[in-house]
């Protein structure tokens, strides 16, 4: 299990803190971010961020991603179908490789601790997230519909899976 703070070449991953509520609420409330997430309520405010932080601060596997300042969140959480990797970034952090860098650390830690598959996925319209998951080695499963609180309806979701065998093979080839 990762310590409370991990440093990569460009990032620090640290456990969430209560004082993260304001920036998390501000960034998730941006339509460009919020519409790519299925679970946050709409509208999303500081009270929602505080409610999430009340559980996230005690969940191992949940990290705030920091470049020069906080840019996003990544977590492995128990989902309806198994353990799921979830994440989001501020819009000004998109396209800079931060999520692939952070994801590599979290996925490596996951497979160091277990042989269980790791699930994830993305809304079909989210090409950036598709790219991150592909770089991490996730493979497509059957597409499905998933309820989005942002749109208040079912949306098309591409489910993905990463096995320990595939993760290890990717690590050996790099």
Short mmCIF file of N, CA and C in Angstrom, two decimals:
data_model
loop_
_atom_site.label_atom_id
_atom_site.label_comp_id
_atom_site.label_asym_id
_atom_site.label_seq_id
_atom_site.Cartn_x
_atom_site.Cartn_y
_atom_site.Cartn_z
N UNK A 1 0.84 -1.17 0.00
CA UNK A 1 0.00 0.00 0.00
C UNK A 1 0.89 1.24 0.00
N UNK A 2 0.52 2.20 -0.82
CA UNK A 2 1.29 3.43 -0.94
C UNK A 2 1.28 4.22 0.36
N UNK A 3 2.37 4.93 0.64
CA UNK A 3 2.36 5.82 1.82
C UNK A 3 1.41 7.00 1.59
N UNK A 4 1.30 7.85 2.57
CA UNK A 4 0.37 8.99 2.50
C UNK A 4 0.76 9.99 1.42
N UNK A 5 2.02 9.98 0.98
CA UNK A 5 2.47 10.85 -0.11
C UNK A 5 3.51 10.11 -0.93
N UNK A 6 3.37 10.20 -2.25
CA UNK A 6 4.28 9.56 -3.19
C UNK A 6 4.73 10.61 -4.19
N UNK A 7 6.01 10.57 -4.55
CA UNK A 7 6.55 11.53 -5.51
C UNK A 7 6.96 10.80 -6.78
N UNK A 8 6.56 11.36 -7.92
CA UNK A 8 6.99 10.86 -9.22
C UNK A 8 7.91 11.93 -9.81
N UNK A 9 8.24 11.78 -11.08
CA UNK A 9 9.12 12.77 -11.71
C UNK A 9 8.54 14.18 -11.67
N UNK A 10 7.21 14.30 -11.84
CA UNK A 10 6.60 15.63 -11.91
C UNK A 10 5.49 15.87 -10.90
N UNK A 11 5.08 14.84 -10.21
CA UNK A 11 3.87 14.93 -9.39
C UNK A 11 4.11 14.47 -7.96
N UNK A 12 3.21 14.89 -7.11
CA UNK A 12 3.08 14.32 -5.77
C UNK A 12 1.65 13.79 -5.68
N UNK A 13 1.51 12.58 -5.20
CA UNK A 13 0.20 12.02 -4.90
C UNK A 13 0.11 11.97 -3.38
N UNK A 14 -0.91 12.60 -2.83
CA UNK A 14 -1.09 12.60 -1.38
C UNK A 14 -2.54 12.29 -1.05
N UNK A 15 -2.75 11.85 0.18
CA UNK A 15 -4.11 11.57 0.61
C UNK A 15 -4.91 12.86 0.67
N UNK A 16 -6.20 12.79 0.41
CA UNK A 16 -7.06 13.98 0.47
C UNK A 16 -7.11 14.55 1.88
N UNK A 17 -7.35 15.85 1.94
CA UNK A 17 -7.47 16.56 3.22
C UNK A 17 -8.76 17.37 3.20
N UNK A 18 -9.25 17.66 4.37
CA UNK A 18 -10.50 18.43 4.48
C UNK A 18 -10.44 19.75 3.73
N UNK A 19 -9.28 20.40 3.71
CA UNK A 19 -9.19 21.71 3.04
C UNK A 19 -9.13 21.61 1.52
N UNK A 20 -9.27 20.42 0.96
CA UNK A 20 -9.35 20.24 -0.49
C UNK A 20 -10.76 20.53 -1.03
N UNK A 21 -11.73 20.68 -0.16
CA UNK A 21 -13.13 20.78 -0.58
C UNK A 21 -13.39 21.92 -1.56
N UNK A 22 -12.82 23.07 -1.33
CA UNK A 22 -13.14 24.24 -2.17
C UNK A 22 -12.64 24.04 -3.60
N UNK A 23 -11.39 23.65 -3.77
CA UNK A 23 -10.89 23.51 -5.14
C UNK A 23 -11.53 22.31 -5.84
N UNK A 24 -11.81 21.23 -5.10
CA UNK A 24 -12.48 20.07 -5.72
C UNK A 24 -13.87 20.48 -6.21
N UNK A 25 -14.61 21.17 -5.38
CA UNK A 25 -15.96 21.61 -5.78
C UNK A 25 -15.89 22.52 -7.00
N UNK A 26 -14.97 23.47 -6.99
CA UNK A 26 -14.84 24.41 -8.12
C UNK A 26 -14.51 23.67 -9.42
N UNK A 27 -13.60 22.71 -9.36
CA UNK A 27 -13.16 22.04 -10.58
C UNK A 27 -14.18 21.02 -11.09
N UNK A 28 -14.79 20.25 -10.20
CA UNK A 28 -15.81 19.30 -10.65
C UNK A 28 -17.02 20.03 -11.19
N UNK A 29 -17.35 21.19 -10.66
CA UNK A 29 -18.50 21.95 -11.13
C UNK A 29 -18.33 22.48 -12.55
N UNK A 30 -17.11 22.52 -13.06
CA UNK A 30 -16.89 22.95 -14.45
C UNK A 30 -17.55 21.94 -15.39
N UNK A 31 -18.41 22.38 -16.28
CA UNK A 31 -19.12 21.44 -17.16
C UNK A 31 -18.18 20.50 -17.93
N UNK A 32 -17.03 21.00 -18.37
CA UNK A 32 -16.11 20.15 -19.14
C UNK A 32 -15.63 18.95 -18.33
N UNK A 33 -15.48 19.12 -17.03
CA UNK A 33 -15.06 18.02 -16.15
C UNK A 33 -16.27 17.21 -15.73
N UNK A 34 -17.28 17.89 -15.21
CA UNK A 34 -18.44 17.23 -14.62
C UNK A 34 -19.15 16.30 -15.60
N UNK A 35 -19.29 16.71 -16.85
CA UNK A 35 -20.03 15.88 -17.80
C UNK A 35 -19.33 14.58 -18.15
N UNK A 36 -18.04 14.46 -17.81
CA UNK A 36 -17.31 13.22 -18.08
C UNK A 36 -17.31 12.27 -16.88
N UNK A 37 -17.95 12.67 -15.80
CA UNK A 37 -18.04 11.87 -14.58
C UNK A 37 -19.49 11.43 -14.38
N UNK A 38 -19.68 10.21 -13.90
CA UNK A 38 -21.05 9.73 -13.75
C UNK A 38 -21.60 9.89 -12.35
N UNK A 39 -20.78 9.87 -11.32
CA UNK A 39 -21.33 9.82 -9.97
C UNK A 39 -21.53 11.14 -9.25
N UNK A 40 -20.76 12.20 -9.50
CA UNK A 40 -21.01 13.43 -8.73
C UNK A 40 -22.38 14.03 -9.02
N UNK A 41 -23.06 14.50 -7.96
CA UNK A 41 -24.37 15.12 -8.16
C UNK A 41 -24.25 16.44 -8.94
N UNK A 42 -25.37 16.84 -9.50
CA UNK A 42 -25.42 18.11 -10.22
C UNK A 42 -26.56 18.93 -9.67
N UNK A 43 -26.35 20.13 -9.25
CA UNK A 43 -25.06 20.84 -9.25
C UNK A 43 -24.13 20.27 -8.19
N UNK A 44 -22.85 20.58 -8.32
CA UNK A 44 -21.83 20.09 -7.39
C UNK A 44 -21.26 21.27 -6.63
N UNK A 45 -21.31 21.20 -5.31
CA UNK A 45 -20.85 22.31 -4.49
C UNK A 45 -19.90 21.88 -3.40
N UNK A 46 -19.51 22.81 -2.58
CA UNK A 46 -18.57 22.55 -1.50
C UNK A 46 -19.11 21.50 -0.53
N UNK A 47 -20.41 21.53 -0.26
CA UNK A 47 -20.98 20.53 0.65
C UNK A 47 -20.85 19.12 0.07
N UNK A 48 -20.96 18.99 -1.25
CA UNK A 48 -20.77 17.69 -1.90
C UNK A 48 -19.32 17.24 -1.77
N UNK A 49 -18.39 18.16 -1.99
CA UNK A 49 -16.97 17.84 -1.86
C UNK A 49 -16.64 17.44 -0.42
N UNK A 50 -17.21 18.14 0.54
CA UNK A 50 -16.97 17.80 1.95
C UNK A 50 -17.52 16.41 2.27
N UNK A 51 -18.69 16.08 1.74
CA UNK A 51 -19.26 14.75 1.98
C UNK A 51 -18.36 13.68 1.38
N UNK A 52 -17.85 13.91 0.17
CA UNK A 52 -16.94 12.95 -0.45
C UNK A 52 -15.66 12.82 0.37
N UNK A 53 -15.11 13.95 0.79
CA UNK A 53 -13.87 13.95 1.57
C UNK A 53 -14.03 13.22 2.90
N UNK A 54 -15.21 13.25 3.47
CA UNK A 54 -15.43 12.56 4.75
C UNK A 54 -15.14 11.07 4.62
N UNK A 55 -15.38 10.49 3.45
CA UNK A 55 -15.06 9.08 3.24
C UNK A 55 -13.70 8.90 2.59
N UNK A 56 -13.32 9.80 1.68
CA UNK A 56 -12.07 9.67 0.94
C UNK A 56 -10.84 9.80 1.82
N UNK A 57 -10.93 10.59 2.85
CA UNK A 57 -9.76 10.80 3.71
C UNK A 57 -9.39 9.55 4.50
N UNK A 58 -10.30 8.59 4.58
CA UNK A 58 -10.00 7.35 5.30
C UNK A 58 -9.89 6.15 4.37
N UNK A 59 -10.06 6.35 3.06
CA UNK A 59 -9.97 5.25 2.11
C UNK A 59 -8.56 5.13 1.56
N UNK A 60 -7.89 4.00 1.79
CA UNK A 60 -6.59 3.84 1.14
C UNK A 60 -6.81 3.76 -0.37
N UNK A 61 -5.86 4.24 -1.13
CA UNK A 61 -5.99 4.19 -2.58
C UNK A 61 -6.64 5.41 -3.19
N UNK A 62 -6.88 6.46 -2.41
CA UNK A 62 -7.44 7.71 -2.92
C UNK A 62 -6.39 8.79 -2.75
N UNK A 63 -6.09 9.50 -3.85
CA UNK A 63 -5.01 10.48 -3.83
C UNK A 63 -5.39 11.76 -4.56
N UNK A 64 -4.94 12.87 -4.03
CA UNK A 64 -4.96 14.14 -4.73
C UNK A 64 -3.67 14.20 -5.54
N UNK A 65 -3.79 14.61 -6.79
CA UNK A 65 -2.63 14.72 -7.68
C UNK A 65 -2.18 16.18 -7.66
N UNK A 66 -0.91 16.39 -7.35
CA UNK A 66 -0.37 17.74 -7.26
C UNK A 66 0.77 17.89 -8.25
N UNK A 67 0.68 18.91 -9.10
CA UNK A 67 1.81 19.34 -9.92
C UNK A 67 2.44 20.47 -9.12
N UNK A 68 2.27 21.71 -9.49
CA UNK A 68 2.69 22.80 -8.61
C UNK A 68 1.60 23.10 -7.59
N UNK A 69 0.37 22.72 -7.92
CA UNK A 69 -0.78 22.82 -7.02
C UNK A 69 -1.72 21.66 -7.37
N UNK A 70 -2.79 21.44 -6.61
CA UNK A 70 -3.66 20.30 -6.90
C UNK A 70 -4.28 20.39 -8.30
N UNK A 71 -4.22 19.28 -9.04
CA UNK A 71 -4.75 19.25 -10.40
C UNK A 71 -5.82 18.19 -10.60
N UNK A 72 -6.01 17.29 -9.64
CA UNK A 72 -7.01 16.25 -9.82
C UNK A 72 -7.00 15.22 -8.71
N UNK A 73 -7.75 14.15 -8.94
CA UNK A 73 -7.91 13.08 -7.97
C UNK A 73 -7.86 11.75 -8.71
N UNK A 74 -7.28 10.75 -8.07
CA UNK A 74 -7.28 9.38 -8.59
C UNK A 74 -7.57 8.44 -7.43
N UNK A 75 -8.33 7.38 -7.69
CA UNK A 75 -8.71 6.47 -6.61
C UNK A 75 -9.01 5.08 -7.16
N UNK A 76 -8.77 4.09 -6.34
CA UNK A 76 -9.29 2.75 -6.58
C UNK A 76 -10.35 2.54 -5.52
N UNK A 77 -11.57 2.34 -5.98
CA UNK A 77 -12.71 2.18 -5.08
C UNK A 77 -13.50 0.94 -5.46
N UNK A 78 -14.22 0.42 -4.52
CA UNK A 78 -15.10 -0.72 -4.76
C UNK A 78 -16.31 -0.24 -5.54
N UNK A 79 -16.49 -0.75 -6.75
CA UNK A 79 -17.62 -0.40 -7.58
C UNK A 79 -18.63 -1.53 -7.64
N UNK A 80 -19.69 -1.35 -8.41
CA UNK A 80 -20.73 -2.38 -8.47
C UNK A 80 -20.25 -3.69 -9.09
N UNK A 81 -19.22 -3.63 -9.92
CA UNK A 81 -18.75 -4.83 -10.61
C UNK A 81 -17.37 -5.29 -10.14
N UNK A 82 -16.77 -4.59 -9.19
CA UNK A 82 -15.43 -4.93 -8.70
C UNK A 82 -14.67 -3.66 -8.38
N UNK A 83 -13.39 -3.78 -8.24
CA UNK A 83 -12.55 -2.64 -7.90
C UNK A 83 -12.29 -1.81 -9.14
N UNK A 84 -12.57 -0.50 -9.03
CA UNK A 84 -12.51 0.39 -10.18
C UNK A 84 -11.52 1.52 -9.96
N UNK A 85 -10.75 1.81 -11.00
CA UNK A 85 -9.89 2.97 -11.03
C UNK A 85 -10.71 4.13 -11.58
N UNK A 86 -10.80 5.19 -10.80
CA UNK A 86 -11.51 6.39 -11.23
C UNK A 86 -10.60 7.59 -11.07
N UNK A 87 -10.85 8.63 -11.85
CA UNK A 87 -9.97 9.79 -11.81
C UNK A 87 -10.58 10.96 -12.54
N UNK A 88 -10.03 12.14 -12.29
CA UNK A 88 -10.38 13.34 -13.06
C UNK A 88 -9.27 14.36 -12.86
N UNK A 89 -9.17 15.27 -13.82
CA UNK A 89 -8.19 16.35 -13.77
C UNK A 89 -8.86 17.68 -14.07
N UNK A 90 -8.27 18.76 -13.53
CA UNK A 90 -8.67 20.11 -13.94
C UNK A 90 -8.42 20.26 -15.43
N UNK A 91 -9.20 21.09 -16.08
CA UNK A 91 -9.07 21.25 -17.53
C UNK A 91 -7.70 21.78 -17.94
N UNK A 92 -7.08 22.62 -17.15
CA UNK A 92 -5.77 23.15 -17.54
C UNK A 92 -4.64 22.13 -17.36
N UNK A 93 -4.95 20.96 -16.83
CA UNK A 93 -3.98 19.89 -16.68
C UNK A 93 -4.14 18.80 -17.75
N UNK A 94 -5.16 18.93 -18.57
CA UNK A 94 -5.40 17.92 -19.61
C UNK A 94 -4.27 17.94 -20.64
N UNK A 95 -3.98 16.77 -21.18
CA UNK A 95 -3.03 16.66 -22.28
C UNK A 95 -1.56 16.82 -21.89
N UNK A 96 -1.26 16.72 -20.61
CA UNK A 96 0.12 16.90 -20.15
C UNK A 96 0.73 15.61 -19.60
N UNK A 97 0.00 14.51 -19.69
CA UNK A 97 0.52 13.22 -19.24
C UNK A 97 0.44 12.99 -17.74
N UNK A 98 -0.21 13.90 -17.02
CA UNK A 98 -0.28 13.76 -15.57
C UNK A 98 -1.05 12.51 -15.15
N UNK A 99 -2.17 12.24 -15.81
CA UNK A 99 -2.98 11.11 -15.37
C UNK A 99 -2.30 9.78 -15.67
N UNK A 100 -1.62 9.68 -16.78
CA UNK A 100 -0.89 8.45 -17.07
C UNK A 100 0.21 8.24 -16.03
N UNK A 101 0.90 9.31 -15.67
CA UNK A 101 1.96 9.24 -14.66
C UNK A 101 1.39 8.82 -13.30
N UNK A 102 0.33 9.47 -12.88
CA UNK A 102 -0.30 9.13 -11.60
C UNK A 102 -0.90 7.73 -11.64
N UNK A 103 -1.56 7.41 -12.75
CA UNK A 103 -2.18 6.10 -12.89
C UNK A 103 -1.18 4.97 -12.83
N UNK A 104 -0.01 5.17 -13.39
CA UNK A 104 1.03 4.13 -13.35
C UNK A 104 1.41 3.79 -11.91
N UNK A 105 1.51 4.80 -11.07
CA UNK A 105 1.86 4.58 -9.67
C UNK A 105 0.75 3.82 -8.95
N UNK A 106 -0.48 4.26 -9.14
CA UNK A 106 -1.61 3.65 -8.44
C UNK A 106 -1.84 2.22 -8.93
N UNK A 107 -1.73 1.99 -10.23
CA UNK A 107 -1.93 0.64 -10.76
C UNK A 107 -0.80 -0.29 -10.31
N UNK A 108 0.42 0.18 -10.33
CA UNK A 108 1.55 -0.64 -9.86
C UNK A 108 1.35 -1.04 -8.40
N UNK A 109 0.90 -0.10 -7.60
CA UNK A 109 0.63 -0.39 -6.19
C UNK A 109 -0.49 -1.42 -6.05
N UNK A 110 -1.52 -1.28 -6.86
CA UNK A 110 -2.65 -2.23 -6.83
C UNK A 110 -2.15 -3.64 -7.07
N UNK A 111 -1.39 -3.83 -8.15
CA UNK A 111 -0.95 -5.17 -8.50
C UNK A 111 0.19 -5.68 -7.62
N UNK A 112 0.87 -4.81 -6.89
CA UNK A 112 1.85 -5.26 -5.90
C UNK A 112 1.14 -5.90 -4.71
N UNK A 113 -0.11 -5.51 -4.48
CA UNK A 113 -0.86 -5.97 -3.32
C UNK A 113 -1.84 -7.10 -3.62
N UNK A 114 -2.22 -7.28 -4.89
CA UNK A 114 -3.27 -8.26 -5.21
C UNK A 114 -3.13 -8.77 -6.63
N UNK A 115 -3.75 -9.89 -6.89
CA UNK A 115 -3.85 -10.44 -8.25
C UNK A 115 -5.19 -10.11 -8.89
N UNK A 116 -6.06 -9.43 -8.16
CA UNK A 116 -7.40 -9.12 -8.65
C UNK A 116 -7.34 -8.14 -9.83
N UNK A 117 -8.19 -8.38 -10.81
CA UNK A 117 -8.29 -7.45 -11.94
C UNK A 117 -8.71 -6.08 -11.46
N UNK A 118 -8.37 -5.08 -12.26
CA UNK A 118 -8.76 -3.70 -11.98
C UNK A 118 -9.65 -3.24 -13.12
N UNK A 119 -10.79 -2.69 -12.79
CA UNK A 119 -11.75 -2.22 -13.78
C UNK A 119 -11.66 -0.71 -13.91
N UNK A 120 -12.08 -0.20 -15.03
CA UNK A 120 -12.23 1.23 -15.24
C UNK A 120 -13.11 1.41 -16.46
N UNK A 121 -13.12 2.59 -17.00
CA UNK A 121 -13.89 2.86 -18.20
C UNK A 121 -14.03 4.34 -18.40
N UNK A 122 -14.72 4.68 -19.46
CA UNK A 122 -14.87 6.09 -19.80
C UNK A 122 -16.16 6.28 -20.58
N UNK A 123 -16.68 7.49 -20.51
CA UNK A 123 -17.82 7.83 -21.34
C UNK A 123 -17.33 7.89 -22.78
N UNK A 124 -18.11 7.40 -23.70
CA UNK A 124 -17.68 7.28 -25.09
C UNK A 124 -17.14 8.59 -25.66
N UNK A 125 -17.66 9.72 -25.23
CA UNK A 125 -17.22 11.02 -25.74
C UNK A 125 -15.86 11.45 -25.19
N UNK A 126 -15.29 10.70 -24.26
CA UNK A 126 -14.08 11.11 -23.57
C UNK A 126 -12.84 10.44 -24.16
N UNK A 127 -12.37 10.93 -25.28
CA UNK A 127 -11.21 10.34 -25.97
C UNK A 127 -9.94 10.43 -25.12
N UNK A 128 -9.80 11.50 -24.34
CA UNK A 128 -8.59 11.63 -23.51
C UNK A 128 -8.51 10.51 -22.47
N UNK A 129 -9.62 10.21 -21.84
CA UNK A 129 -9.64 9.14 -20.86
C UNK A 129 -9.40 7.78 -21.52
N UNK A 130 -9.95 7.59 -22.70
CA UNK A 130 -9.69 6.35 -23.45
C UNK A 130 -8.19 6.19 -23.67
N UNK A 131 -7.50 7.28 -24.01
CA UNK A 131 -6.06 7.23 -24.24
C UNK A 131 -5.28 6.90 -22.99
N UNK A 132 -5.66 7.49 -21.86
CA UNK A 132 -4.98 7.19 -20.59
C UNK A 132 -5.09 5.71 -20.27
N UNK A 133 -6.30 5.18 -20.34
CA UNK A 133 -6.51 3.78 -19.99
C UNK A 133 -5.78 2.85 -20.94
N UNK A 134 -5.75 3.17 -22.21
CA UNK A 134 -5.01 2.35 -23.17
C UNK A 134 -3.51 2.36 -22.85
N UNK A 135 -2.96 3.52 -22.52
CA UNK A 135 -1.54 3.60 -22.16
C UNK A 135 -1.23 2.77 -20.92
N UNK A 136 -2.18 2.69 -20.00
CA UNK A 136 -1.98 1.90 -18.78
C UNK A 136 -2.18 0.40 -19.03
N UNK A 137 -2.68 0.03 -20.21
CA UNK A 137 -2.85 -1.38 -20.54
C UNK A 137 -4.25 -1.92 -20.41
N UNK A 138 -5.21 -1.10 -20.03
CA UNK A 138 -6.59 -1.56 -19.93
C UNK A 138 -7.09 -1.98 -21.31
N UNK A 139 -7.93 -3.00 -21.33
CA UNK A 139 -8.51 -3.49 -22.57
C UNK A 139 -10.03 -3.39 -22.51
N UNK A 140 -10.62 -3.11 -23.67
CA UNK A 140 -12.07 -2.95 -23.77
C UNK A 140 -12.81 -4.22 -23.39
N UNK A 141 -13.90 -4.01 -22.71
CA UNK A 141 -14.89 -5.05 -22.47
C UNK A 141 -16.14 -4.60 -23.24
N UNK A 142 -17.24 -5.19 -22.96
CA UNK A 142 -18.47 -4.80 -23.66
C UNK A 142 -18.89 -3.40 -23.22
N UNK A 143 -19.25 -2.55 -24.19
CA UNK A 143 -19.80 -1.24 -23.80
C UNK A 143 -21.12 -1.45 -23.05
N UNK A 144 -21.47 -0.48 -22.23
CA UNK A 144 -22.69 -0.60 -21.43
C UNK A 144 -23.29 0.78 -21.25
N UNK A 145 -24.42 0.81 -20.66
CA UNK A 145 -25.04 2.07 -20.28
C UNK A 145 -24.82 2.26 -18.78
N UNK A 146 -24.52 3.49 -18.40
CA UNK A 146 -24.31 3.82 -16.99
C UNK A 146 -25.04 5.13 -16.71
N UNK A 147 -25.67 5.18 -15.54
CA UNK A 147 -26.41 6.38 -15.19
C UNK A 147 -25.45 7.53 -14.90
N UNK A 148 -25.69 8.68 -15.49
CA UNK A 148 -24.93 9.90 -15.26
C UNK A 148 -25.80 10.88 -14.49
N UNK A 149 -25.32 11.29 -13.33
CA UNK A 149 -26.06 12.29 -12.55
C UNK A 149 -25.99 13.66 -13.22
N UNK A 150 -24.94 13.90 -13.99
CA UNK A 150 -24.82 15.18 -14.69
C UNK A 150 -25.94 15.32 -15.73
N UNK A 151 -26.14 14.27 -16.54
CA UNK A 151 -27.15 14.31 -17.60
C UNK A 151 -28.51 13.82 -17.13
N UNK A 152 -28.57 13.20 -15.95
CA UNK A 152 -29.79 12.63 -15.40
C UNK A 152 -30.42 11.61 -16.36
N UNK A 153 -29.54 10.78 -16.90
CA UNK A 153 -29.98 9.70 -17.79
C UNK A 153 -28.85 8.71 -17.98
N UNK A 154 -29.17 7.61 -18.62
CA UNK A 154 -28.16 6.62 -18.96
C UNK A 154 -27.30 7.16 -20.11
N UNK A 155 -25.99 6.92 -20.03
CA UNK A 155 -25.06 7.33 -21.08
C UNK A 155 -24.20 6.13 -21.47
N UNK A 156 -23.65 6.18 -22.68
CA UNK A 156 -22.83 5.08 -23.16
C UNK A 156 -21.47 5.11 -22.49
N UNK A 157 -21.08 3.97 -21.93
CA UNK A 157 -19.87 3.84 -21.14
C UNK A 157 -19.05 2.67 -21.68
N UNK A 158 -17.78 2.89 -21.94
CA UNK A 158 -16.90 1.82 -22.39
C UNK A 158 -16.21 1.22 -21.18
N UNK A 159 -16.62 0.02 -20.80
CA UNK A 159 -15.99 -0.68 -19.68
C UNK A 159 -14.63 -1.22 -20.12
N UNK A 160 -13.67 -1.20 -19.20
CA UNK A 160 -12.33 -1.70 -19.49
C UNK A 160 -11.82 -2.50 -18.30
N UNK A 161 -10.86 -3.36 -18.57
CA UNK A 161 -10.30 -4.25 -17.54
C UNK A 161 -8.79 -4.35 -17.74
N UNK A 162 -8.08 -4.41 -16.62
CA UNK A 162 -6.64 -4.64 -16.64
C UNK A 162 -6.34 -5.82 -15.73
N UNK A 163 -5.66 -6.82 -16.26
CA UNK A 163 -5.25 -7.97 -15.47
C UNK A 163 -3.81 -7.78 -15.01
N UNK A 164 -3.46 -8.48 -13.97
CA UNK A 164 -2.08 -8.41 -13.47
C UNK A 164 -1.13 -8.93 -14.54
N UNK A 165 -1.51 -9.98 -15.23
CA UNK A 165 -0.66 -10.55 -16.29
C UNK A 165 -0.36 -9.49 -17.36
N UNK A 166 -1.38 -8.79 -17.79
CA UNK A 166 -1.17 -7.75 -18.81
C UNK A 166 -0.32 -6.61 -18.26
N UNK A 167 -0.58 -6.18 -17.02
CA UNK A 167 0.19 -5.11 -16.42
C UNK A 167 1.68 -5.50 -16.36
N UNK A 168 1.96 -6.71 -15.93
CA UNK A 168 3.35 -7.16 -15.85
C UNK A 168 3.99 -7.23 -17.23
N UNK A 169 3.23 -7.67 -18.23
CA UNK A 169 3.77 -7.75 -19.60
C UNK A 169 4.08 -6.35 -20.15
N UNK A 170 3.24 -5.38 -19.83
CA UNK A 170 3.49 -4.02 -20.28
C UNK A 170 4.75 -3.47 -19.63
N UNK A 171 4.91 -3.74 -18.34
CA UNK A 171 6.09 -3.28 -17.62
C UNK A 171 7.37 -3.88 -18.16
N UNK A 172 7.32 -5.12 -18.60
CA UNK A 172 8.50 -5.79 -19.15
C UNK A 172 8.87 -5.25 -20.52
N UNK A 173 7.87 -4.74 -21.26
CA UNK A 173 8.15 -4.29 -22.63
C UNK A 173 8.62 -2.84 -22.68
N UNK A 174 8.57 -2.12 -21.55
CA UNK A 174 8.99 -0.72 -21.57
C UNK A 174 10.41 -0.55 -21.07
#
